[in-house]
Short mmCIF file of C-alpha atoms in Angstrom, two decimals:
data_model
loop_
_atom_site.label_atom_id
_atom_site.label_comp_id
_atom_site.label_asym_id
_atom_site.label_seq_id
_atom_site.Cartn_x
_atom_site.Cartn_y
_atom_site.Cartn_z
CA MET A 1 -44.16 43.60 21.01
CA ARG A 2 -45.93 40.58 19.57
CA SER A 3 -45.00 41.56 16.01
CA ASP A 4 -41.37 41.87 17.13
CA ASN A 5 -41.44 38.29 18.48
CA ILE A 6 -42.92 36.98 15.25
CA PHE A 7 -40.24 38.79 13.26
CA LEU A 8 -37.47 37.39 15.46
CA ARG A 9 -38.86 33.87 15.08
CA PHE A 10 -39.00 34.34 11.31
CA LEU A 11 -35.36 35.43 11.27
CA LEU A 12 -34.34 32.48 13.46
CA LEU A 13 -36.15 29.94 11.27
CA THR A 14 -34.66 31.51 8.14
CA LEU A 15 -31.15 31.25 9.64
CA ILE A 16 -31.70 27.60 10.60
CA PHE A 17 -32.90 26.69 7.12
CA CYS A 18 -29.97 28.54 5.52
CA LEU A 19 -27.45 26.76 7.71
CA ALA A 20 -29.07 23.41 7.01
CA GLY A 21 -28.97 24.08 3.30
CA CYS A 22 -25.32 25.18 3.34
CA ALA A 23 -24.04 22.29 5.48
CA SER A 24 -22.47 19.44 3.55
CA PRO A 25 -24.13 16.08 4.15
CA ARG A 26 -21.91 13.61 6.00
CA VAL A 27 -20.25 11.17 3.62
CA SER A 28 -21.51 7.60 3.99
CA TYR A 29 -18.54 5.23 3.94
CA ASP A 30 -20.65 2.09 3.68
CA THR A 31 -18.72 0.05 1.09
CA VAL A 32 -15.91 -2.18 2.36
CA LEU A 33 -12.48 -2.00 0.74
CA LEU A 34 -10.74 -4.15 3.35
CA GLU A 35 -11.73 -5.92 6.56
CA ASP A 36 -9.20 -8.04 8.42
CA ASP A 37 -9.20 -9.43 11.95
CA PHE A 38 -6.12 -11.60 11.23
CA SER A 39 -8.15 -14.77 11.74
CA GLY A 40 -7.05 -15.99 8.31
CA LEU A 41 -3.48 -16.35 9.52
CA GLY A 42 -2.41 -18.81 12.18
CA PRO A 43 -0.03 -17.79 14.97
CA GLN A 44 3.28 -17.22 13.21
CA MET A 45 5.96 -14.71 12.40
CA ILE A 46 4.92 -12.80 9.27
CA SER A 47 8.20 -10.92 8.88
CA ALA A 48 11.43 -12.76 8.09
CA PRO A 49 15.15 -12.50 8.96
CA VAL A 50 16.16 -11.90 5.35
CA GLY A 51 18.62 -9.04 5.83
CA PRO A 52 19.63 -7.23 2.62
CA HIS A 53 19.32 -10.40 0.52
CA THR A 54 15.99 -9.26 -0.89
CA GLU A 55 17.85 -6.47 -2.75
CA TYR A 56 19.47 -9.12 -4.95
CA HIS A 57 17.54 -12.37 -4.53
CA TYR A 58 13.91 -13.48 -4.51
CA LEU A 59 13.12 -14.97 -1.10
CA PRO A 60 9.66 -16.52 -0.70
CA GLU A 61 9.69 -15.94 3.05
CA ALA A 62 9.67 -12.18 2.36
CA ALA A 63 6.43 -12.37 0.37
CA PRO A 64 3.22 -10.78 1.76
CA ARG A 65 1.26 -12.76 4.33
CA GLY A 66 -2.47 -12.52 3.93
CA ASN A 67 -3.32 -8.90 3.19
CA TRP A 68 -0.10 -7.51 4.64
CA ALA A 69 3.41 -6.83 3.41
CA VAL A 70 6.34 -5.79 5.58
CA SER A 71 7.44 -2.60 3.87
CA CYS A 72 10.65 -1.73 5.72
CA PHE A 73 13.06 -2.96 8.37
CA THR A 74 16.59 -2.24 9.55
CA TRP A 75 19.66 -4.48 9.69
CA GLU A 76 19.04 -5.33 13.35
CA PRO A 77 17.80 -8.92 13.77
CA GLY A 78 14.94 -7.81 16.02
CA ALA A 79 13.64 -5.48 13.33
CA GLN A 80 13.57 -8.28 10.78
CA THR A 81 11.58 -10.58 13.07
CA ALA A 82 9.30 -7.88 14.47
CA TRP A 83 5.84 -8.83 13.17
CA TRP A 84 3.85 -11.78 14.56
CA ILE A 85 0.31 -13.09 14.52
CA LYS A 86 -0.53 -13.95 18.13
CA GLU A 87 -3.53 -15.28 20.00
CA GLU A 88 -5.06 -13.00 22.59
CA GLU A 89 -8.20 -13.87 24.54
CA GLY A 90 -9.48 -16.15 21.80
CA ARG A 91 -8.78 -13.82 18.89
CA HIS A 92 -5.81 -13.11 16.66
CA VAL A 93 -3.88 -9.85 16.76
CA LEU A 94 -0.90 -8.52 14.83
CA ALA A 95 1.96 -7.81 17.21
CA GLN A 96 4.95 -5.58 16.57
CA THR A 97 7.64 -6.82 18.99
CA PHE A 98 10.69 -4.65 18.23
CA ASP A 99 11.67 -1.56 20.22
CA SER A 100 13.05 0.69 17.48
CA LYS A 101 15.39 2.88 19.48
CA ALA A 102 17.18 5.93 18.08
CA MET A 103 15.68 5.48 14.61
CA THR A 104 14.09 8.64 13.22
CA HIS A 105 14.32 7.97 9.48
CA THR A 106 12.70 4.54 9.32
CA HIS A 107 9.97 2.80 11.25
CA PRO A 108 8.65 -0.79 11.51
CA MET A 109 5.69 -0.88 9.14
CA VAL A 110 3.29 -3.20 7.34
CA VAL A 111 1.05 -2.00 4.53
CA THR A 112 -2.01 -3.17 2.62
CA GLY A 113 -4.46 -1.91 0.06
CA ASP A 114 -4.10 -0.15 -3.27
CA THR A 115 -2.53 3.11 -4.41
CA LEU A 116 -5.84 3.81 -6.21
CA TRP A 117 -7.55 4.32 -2.85
CA THR A 118 -8.39 8.02 -2.56
CA ASP A 119 -11.22 8.97 -0.17
CA TYR A 120 -11.85 6.45 2.57
CA GLN A 121 -12.32 5.76 6.24
CA ALA A 122 -9.98 3.45 8.16
CA GLU A 123 -10.87 2.04 11.57
CA VAL A 124 -8.08 0.38 13.54
CA ALA A 125 -7.85 -0.98 17.08
CA PHE A 126 -4.35 -0.74 18.55
CA ALA A 127 -2.62 -1.05 21.91
CA PRO A 128 0.88 0.42 22.33
CA ASP A 129 2.88 -1.00 25.22
CA SER A 130 4.97 2.13 25.72
CA LYS A 131 4.76 5.92 25.42
CA ARG A 132 8.41 6.18 24.46
CA ALA A 133 7.75 6.67 20.73
CA ARG A 134 5.05 6.79 18.10
CA CYS A 135 2.44 4.15 17.29
CA GLY A 136 -0.52 4.29 14.96
CA VAL A 137 -1.77 4.18 11.40
CA VAL A 138 -0.41 5.45 8.11
CA PHE A 139 -2.79 6.39 5.32
CA ARG A 140 -2.54 7.60 1.76
CA TYR A 141 0.76 5.76 1.88
CA ARG A 142 2.84 6.15 -1.30
CA ASN A 143 6.11 4.69 -0.03
CA ASP A 144 8.01 4.38 3.24
CA ARG A 145 8.92 8.07 3.17
CA CYS A 146 5.67 9.57 1.86
CA TYR A 147 2.42 9.22 3.82
CA TYR A 148 0.17 10.65 6.51
CA PHE A 149 0.45 9.33 10.07
CA ALA A 150 -2.17 9.41 12.80
CA GLY A 151 -1.62 7.95 16.25
CA VAL A 152 0.00 8.58 19.59
CA ASP A 153 3.47 9.82 20.43
CA GLY A 154 4.10 10.19 24.13
CA ASP A 155 1.13 11.87 25.79
CA ARG A 156 -0.06 13.40 22.54
CA ALA A 157 -2.41 12.49 19.76
CA VAL A 158 -0.71 13.41 16.49
CA LEU A 159 -1.68 13.87 12.85
CA LYS A 160 1.36 14.50 10.68
CA LEU A 161 2.67 14.60 7.14
CA VAL A 162 5.83 12.67 6.23
CA LYS A 163 7.33 13.60 2.86
CA ASP A 164 10.78 12.48 1.74
CA ALA A 165 13.77 14.02 3.53
CA THR A 166 15.64 17.28 3.96
CA ASP A 167 19.03 15.59 4.32
CA PHE A 168 20.57 12.18 4.82
CA HIS A 169 18.45 10.31 7.40
CA GLN A 170 16.57 13.55 8.13
CA PRO A 171 12.92 13.02 7.16
CA TYR A 172 10.66 15.95 6.46
CA GLU A 173 7.81 15.76 8.96
CA LYS A 174 5.11 18.36 9.53
CA ILE A 175 2.66 18.23 12.42
CA LEU A 176 -0.75 18.97 10.94
CA ALA A 177 -2.63 18.70 14.24
CA GLU A 178 -1.95 17.52 17.78
CA LYS A 179 -3.64 17.51 21.16
CA PRO A 180 -2.81 16.23 24.65
CA PHE A 181 -4.03 12.67 25.17
CA SER A 182 -3.81 10.86 28.50
CA TRP A 183 -3.94 7.24 27.37
CA GLU A 184 -2.99 4.03 29.15
CA GLU A 185 -0.16 1.78 28.01
CA GLY A 186 -1.29 -1.69 26.95
CA ARG A 187 -4.94 -0.68 26.52
CA TYR A 188 -6.71 -0.93 23.17
CA TYR A 189 -7.95 2.26 21.54
CA THR A 190 -9.94 2.59 18.35
CA LEU A 191 -8.71 5.15 15.86
CA ILE A 192 -10.95 6.25 12.98
CA ILE A 193 -9.29 8.09 10.12
CA GLU A 194 -11.18 9.91 7.40
CA ALA A 195 -9.56 11.25 4.23
CA ALA A 196 -11.88 13.19 1.89
CA GLY A 197 -10.00 15.28 -0.63
CA PRO A 198 -7.73 17.63 1.35
CA LYS A 199 -9.80 17.20 4.52
CA LEU A 200 -8.17 14.84 7.00
CA ALA A 201 -9.53 13.71 10.36
CA ALA A 202 -8.46 11.31 13.10
CA ARG A 203 -10.84 10.45 15.96
CA PHE A 204 -9.89 8.41 19.03
CA ASP A 205 -12.47 6.68 21.15
CA ARG A 206 -12.02 7.97 24.69
CA GLY A 207 -9.75 10.60 23.18
CA PRO A 208 -9.45 13.72 21.08
CA GLU A 209 -10.36 14.43 17.46
CA LEU A 210 -7.76 15.93 15.12
CA THR A 211 -8.56 17.67 11.85
CA ALA A 212 -6.42 19.25 9.18
CA VAL A 213 -6.49 20.36 5.58
CA ASP A 214 -3.58 19.19 3.41
CA SER A 215 -3.41 18.26 -0.26
CA THR A 216 0.10 16.77 -0.43
CA PHE A 217 -1.11 13.21 -0.98
CA SER A 218 -4.44 12.52 -2.67
CA HIS A 219 -4.35 8.72 -2.68
CA GLY A 220 -2.52 5.69 -1.33
CA LYS A 221 -2.56 2.56 0.80
CA VAL A 222 -2.98 2.15 4.55
CA GLY A 223 -0.50 0.69 6.99
CA LEU A 224 0.27 -0.06 10.62
CA THR A 225 3.41 1.23 12.28
CA SER A 226 4.95 1.37 15.72
CA ASP A 227 8.38 2.20 17.09
CA VAL A 228 7.54 0.36 20.31
CA PRO A 229 6.03 -3.06 20.98
CA ALA A 230 2.32 -2.89 20.20
CA ARG A 231 -0.67 -4.98 19.17
CA PHE A 232 -3.13 -4.26 16.39
CA GLY A 233 -6.65 -5.67 16.28
CA ARG A 234 -9.37 -5.46 13.67
CA VAL A 235 -8.74 -3.24 10.65
CA LYS A 236 -11.60 -2.02 8.48
CA VAL A 237 -11.35 0.32 5.50
CA THR A 238 -14.53 1.62 3.85
CA THR A 239 -15.44 4.09 1.14
CA THR A 240 -18.47 5.23 -0.80
CA ALA A 241 -20.14 3.03 -3.38
CA ALA A 242 -19.21 5.52 -6.11
CA GLU A 243 -15.57 5.55 -5.05
CA LYS A 244 -15.44 1.75 -4.96
CA GLU A 245 -16.89 1.66 -8.46
CA ARG A 246 -14.23 4.14 -9.64
CA ILE A 247 -11.42 2.11 -8.05
CA ASP A 248 -12.66 -1.12 -9.63
CA ARG A 249 -13.04 0.53 -13.05
CA ILE A 250 -9.58 2.10 -13.08
CA GLY A 251 -8.06 -1.08 -11.67
CA ALA A 252 -9.62 -3.11 -14.48
CA GLU A 253 -8.41 -0.60 -17.07
CA ASN A 254 -4.88 -0.70 -15.67
CA GLN A 255 -4.89 -4.49 -15.65
CA ALA A 256 -6.12 -4.61 -19.25
CA GLU A 257 -3.36 -2.22 -20.30
CA LEU A 258 -0.77 -4.30 -18.48
CA ASP A 259 -2.06 -7.52 -20.05
CA ALA A 260 -1.87 -5.91 -23.50
CA LEU A 261 1.70 -4.75 -22.94
CA ARG A 262 2.71 -8.21 -21.76
CA ALA A 263 1.00 -9.84 -24.74
CA ALA A 264 2.89 -7.51 -27.11
CA ASN A 265 6.27 -8.48 -25.68
CA PRO A 266 8.28 -11.17 -27.46
CA LYS A 267 7.83 -14.53 -25.79
CA PRO A 268 11.15 -15.75 -24.38
CA VAL A 269 12.27 -19.23 -25.28
CA VAL A 270 15.17 -21.24 -23.89
CA TRP A 271 18.21 -20.66 -26.09
CA LYS A 272 20.67 -22.90 -24.30
CA LYS A 273 21.64 -24.08 -20.85
CA ILE A 274 25.21 -23.88 -19.62
CA SER A 275 26.52 -25.59 -16.52
CA THR A 276 28.27 -23.38 -13.97
CA ARG A 277 28.56 -26.14 -11.42
CA GLY A 278 31.04 -25.25 -8.70
CA PHE A 279 31.68 -21.63 -9.76
CA GLY A 280 28.14 -20.30 -10.28
CA VAL A 281 26.64 -17.37 -8.41
CA GLY A 282 23.36 -15.61 -7.84
CA ARG A 283 23.04 -12.57 -10.12
CA ASN A 284 26.75 -11.68 -10.09
CA LEU A 285 27.48 -11.74 -13.82
CA ARG A 286 29.02 -9.39 -16.37
CA PHE A 287 28.59 -9.63 -20.15
CA GLY A 288 30.92 -8.60 -22.98
CA ASP A 289 33.18 -9.87 -25.75
CA LEU A 290 36.16 -11.36 -23.94
CA ASP A 291 37.91 -13.35 -26.68
CA GLY A 292 37.54 -10.84 -29.51
CA ASP A 293 35.32 -12.94 -31.78
CA GLY A 294 32.47 -10.41 -31.77
CA VAL A 295 30.21 -12.65 -29.68
CA THR A 296 29.15 -11.79 -26.14
CA ASP A 297 30.77 -13.84 -23.37
CA VAL A 298 30.05 -14.00 -19.66
CA LEU A 299 32.13 -13.28 -16.58
CA VAL A 300 31.11 -15.05 -13.37
CA GLY A 301 32.26 -13.70 -10.02
CA GLN A 302 32.16 -15.39 -6.64
CA VAL A 303 32.74 -13.35 -3.49
CA VAL A 304 34.06 -13.88 0.00
CA HIS A 305 32.26 -12.15 2.88
CA HIS A 306 34.86 -10.87 5.33
CA ALA A 307 32.28 -9.64 7.84
CA ALA A 308 30.25 -12.87 8.00
CA PRO A 309 27.49 -13.44 8.91
CA ARG A 310 26.93 -9.92 7.57
CA ASP A 311 27.97 -9.24 3.98
CA SER A 312 29.10 -5.65 4.40
CA TYR A 313 32.76 -6.28 3.48
CA SER A 314 33.04 -8.48 0.41
CA GLU A 315 35.44 -8.92 -2.47
CA LEU A 316 36.05 -11.32 -5.33
CA SER A 317 37.39 -14.73 -4.44
CA CYS A 318 37.02 -16.36 -7.86
CA LEU A 319 36.52 -15.06 -11.37
CA THR A 320 35.57 -17.33 -14.28
CA ALA A 321 35.43 -16.23 -17.94
CA MET A 322 33.40 -18.40 -20.29
CA THR A 323 31.63 -18.42 -23.63
CA PHE A 324 27.94 -19.11 -24.03
CA ASP A 325 28.90 -22.50 -25.43
CA GLY A 326 30.14 -23.37 -21.94
CA LYS A 327 33.83 -23.14 -22.78
CA VAL A 328 35.86 -21.79 -19.85
CA LEU A 329 38.34 -19.25 -21.21
CA TRP A 330 40.17 -18.74 -17.93
CA GLN A 331 39.70 -18.68 -14.19
CA THR A 332 41.46 -16.94 -11.34
CA GLY A 333 40.98 -17.75 -7.68
CA ALA A 334 39.52 -20.92 -6.20
CA PRO A 335 35.82 -21.67 -6.85
CA VAL A 336 33.68 -22.71 -3.88
CA PRO A 337 30.13 -23.99 -4.57
CA GLU A 338 28.75 -22.42 -1.38
CA LYS A 339 29.68 -18.89 -2.47
CA ASN A 340 26.54 -18.49 -4.53
CA HIS A 341 25.00 -15.26 -3.23
CA LEU A 342 25.74 -11.61 -2.58
CA THR A 343 24.09 -8.58 -1.00
CA ASN A 344 26.33 -5.75 -2.13
CA ASP A 345 28.22 -4.33 -5.08
CA VAL A 346 31.41 -6.09 -6.19
CA ALA A 347 34.17 -4.48 -8.24
CA PHE A 348 34.62 -6.29 -11.55
CA GLN A 349 33.73 -5.18 -15.07
CA ILE A 350 34.41 -5.79 -18.77
CA HIS A 351 35.68 -2.66 -20.54
CA ASP A 352 38.20 -1.53 -23.16
CA LEU A 353 40.22 0.60 -20.77
CA ASP A 354 43.30 1.25 -22.92
CA GLY A 355 41.38 1.94 -26.13
CA ASP A 356 43.08 -0.73 -28.26
CA GLY A 357 39.79 -2.27 -29.41
CA ALA A 358 39.99 -5.34 -27.16
CA ASN A 359 38.20 -5.60 -23.83
CA GLU A 360 40.02 -5.92 -20.55
CA VAL A 361 38.67 -7.30 -17.30
CA ILE A 362 39.13 -4.81 -14.48
CA TYR A 363 38.58 -6.17 -10.99
CA CYS A 364 39.54 -5.92 -7.32
CA MET A 365 41.00 -8.84 -5.43
CA ASN A 366 43.21 -8.97 -2.32
CA MET A 367 43.09 -5.17 -1.99
CA GLU A 368 44.52 -4.73 -5.49
CA LEU A 369 42.92 -3.20 -8.58
CA ILE A 370 43.84 -5.40 -11.52
CA VAL A 371 43.65 -4.90 -15.29
CA ALA A 372 43.70 -8.27 -17.08
CA ASP A 373 43.54 -9.39 -20.71
CA GLY A 374 39.95 -10.32 -21.47
CA LYS A 375 40.86 -13.35 -23.59
CA THR A 376 43.44 -15.00 -21.33
CA GLY A 377 43.01 -13.44 -17.88
CA LYS A 378 46.72 -12.60 -17.85
CA ILE A 379 47.40 -9.56 -15.67
CA LYS A 380 48.50 -6.55 -17.71
CA TYR A 381 49.15 -4.27 -14.74
CA LYS A 382 47.79 -3.63 -11.27
CA ALA A 383 48.00 -1.28 -8.29
CA ALA A 384 47.09 -1.30 -4.64
CA THR A 385 43.61 0.00 -3.97
CA PRO A 386 43.37 3.35 -2.12
CA ALA A 387 44.10 3.39 1.60
CA ALA A 388 40.96 2.89 3.65
CA LYS A 389 39.44 5.79 5.57
CA ALA A 390 37.25 5.75 8.66
CA PRO A 391 34.59 4.57 9.15
CA ALA A 392 35.24 2.07 6.32
CA ASP A 393 38.65 1.13 7.67
CA SER A 394 38.24 -2.47 8.77
CA PHE A 395 41.01 -3.31 6.28
CA PRO A 396 44.18 -1.33 5.45
CA ARG A 397 42.96 -0.69 1.91
CA ILE A 398 39.51 -0.61 0.38
CA LEU A 399 38.19 -3.89 -1.02
CA GLY A 400 36.54 -2.12 -3.94
CA ASP A 401 32.78 -1.85 -3.84
CA CYS A 402 32.10 -1.06 -7.49
CA LEU A 403 33.69 0.42 -10.63
CA TYR A 404 32.42 3.09 -13.01
CA PHE A 405 34.14 4.15 -16.24
CA CYS A 406 33.96 7.73 -17.51
CA ASP A 407 35.88 10.46 -19.35
CA LEU A 408 37.14 12.90 -16.73
CA ARG A 409 40.19 14.11 -18.67
CA GLY A 410 38.45 14.84 -21.95
CA LYS A 411 40.14 12.06 -23.94
CA GLY A 412 37.02 11.25 -25.92
CA ARG A 413 36.67 7.79 -24.43
CA ASP A 414 35.91 6.31 -21.00
CA ALA A 415 39.50 5.95 -19.83
CA ASP A 416 38.98 6.98 -16.21
CA ILE A 417 37.65 4.99 -13.25
CA ILE A 418 35.55 5.85 -10.24
CA ILE A 419 36.02 3.40 -7.36
CA LYS A 420 34.41 3.59 -3.90
CA ASP A 421 34.35 2.01 -0.48
CA ARG A 422 31.07 0.91 1.11
CA TYR A 423 29.22 4.19 1.71
CA TRP A 424 31.54 7.07 2.45
CA HIS A 425 34.42 7.71 0.02
CA LEU A 426 35.23 7.62 -3.68
CA TRP A 427 38.35 7.97 -5.77
CA ALA A 428 38.93 8.97 -9.41
CA LEU A 429 41.72 7.04 -11.16
CA ASP A 430 43.27 7.35 -14.61
CA ASP A 431 43.74 4.38 -16.95
CA ARG A 432 47.09 3.57 -15.31
CA LEU A 433 45.30 3.29 -11.94
CA ARG A 434 46.79 6.49 -10.54
CA VAL A 435 44.60 8.47 -8.12
CA MET A 436 43.62 11.85 -9.59
CA TRP A 437 41.33 13.02 -6.81
CA GLU A 438 39.14 11.74 -4.01
CA GLY A 439 35.81 12.70 -2.51
CA GLU A 440 33.40 12.05 0.34
CA CYS A 441 29.73 11.18 0.01
CA LYS A 442 26.91 9.48 1.83
CA THR A 443 24.40 7.16 0.27
CA GLY A 444 21.18 9.15 0.05
CA PRO A 445 20.10 12.66 -0.97
CA ARG A 446 23.11 14.54 0.42
CA MET A 447 25.43 15.78 -2.32
CA PRO A 448 29.10 14.80 -2.02
CA THR A 449 31.62 17.18 -0.53
CA THR A 450 34.68 16.75 -2.72
CA ARG A 451 38.32 17.01 -1.81
CA THR A 452 40.66 16.85 -4.78
CA ALA A 453 44.33 16.08 -5.14
CA MET A 454 46.36 15.42 -8.28
CA ALA A 455 50.13 15.03 -8.57
CA GLY A 456 50.52 16.07 -4.95
CA THR A 457 48.72 19.40 -5.43
CA SER A 458 45.35 20.33 -3.96
CA TRP A 459 42.96 22.08 -6.33
#
């Protein structure tokens, strides 16, 4: 009996030693990549009501504040002014103040860090004010549609993958792990995220731990996101000393390569300055030979915004053709100095539409599509733009959102035109501005569903 006990003890000790030898040592994330308690920023709004202007113009108020950059927002004013540094019990917190209702494809978000970050631990304190929608942390963030999310959504703790979309405004989201979590609104919770290769973990203080294995994203930034008003406290991101050394080395190599590429580029010098006082615009220019002398000229377009203060329905109000010596070749419409910006496409181009070797100017104005002589601006011929269709039917006919020239009839030259409304419909025209067919589309990944009609016959 005694020998049996000794044998059992030997087996038990052997098993313990084997398990200890096989177990992976816990990674020591003791090197700081980022630590921010928002004390470096005074109480202020760190987002900005810039609307879509940042698509076309540099606006300093949209620049990052401290370590953080607002990565996405919607057209609603509250979404654009959502992020604030506020004082709370003697410390600073980052507050998200917008209630993002009925939005499933985009979420208020700020990001920080480096896409070189691979394996790390992120510790974030956050306090959602509502259980209506999700709130938490994004990690291994690649862009606003590709990242991991860990946080709360209703009475659940959730770890999920977000990767692009399956259709227009239909994001692909996969729950990697979730558990019930009875948390209190307005109370701070600390969330610790660990990403080590494909192993992902999210641990809540006074809450559950979620784990998953997924290799979709191997590296990326971190971010804070909430669809409901919430406050975020101290953020700390750590990694191993070896990983920090790797990040610094690759970062230095990338910077050296970038510096070398920049040094190899020709250094721009001022060629000449030309006054556009009164008729100038921000980034609304077209270039081409207008007067037939073989030298590039410039076409300057000002626009009128019919849906002010929003810019969603715009069309040309003034068009000025000039040489790079500052000579105005012609002008149509009345210039207004204040019309110096735009936030959407505008239909005017320089192109040899009739194939005679001389460029025309093709443009939309007053719900007409116009073909004009490039040298004089004299109208050669014109036609009414296509009749507007819902939902882009604020005007009887489309204003013309952009023009594209192509060869649809096999003539061997780009003698056909694609014209569209804001986001929903397009038309194909021949070089005499006759509609050949029309189609429907939505901006985004969905492919257009085309309806065609030519000479009164569907085909």
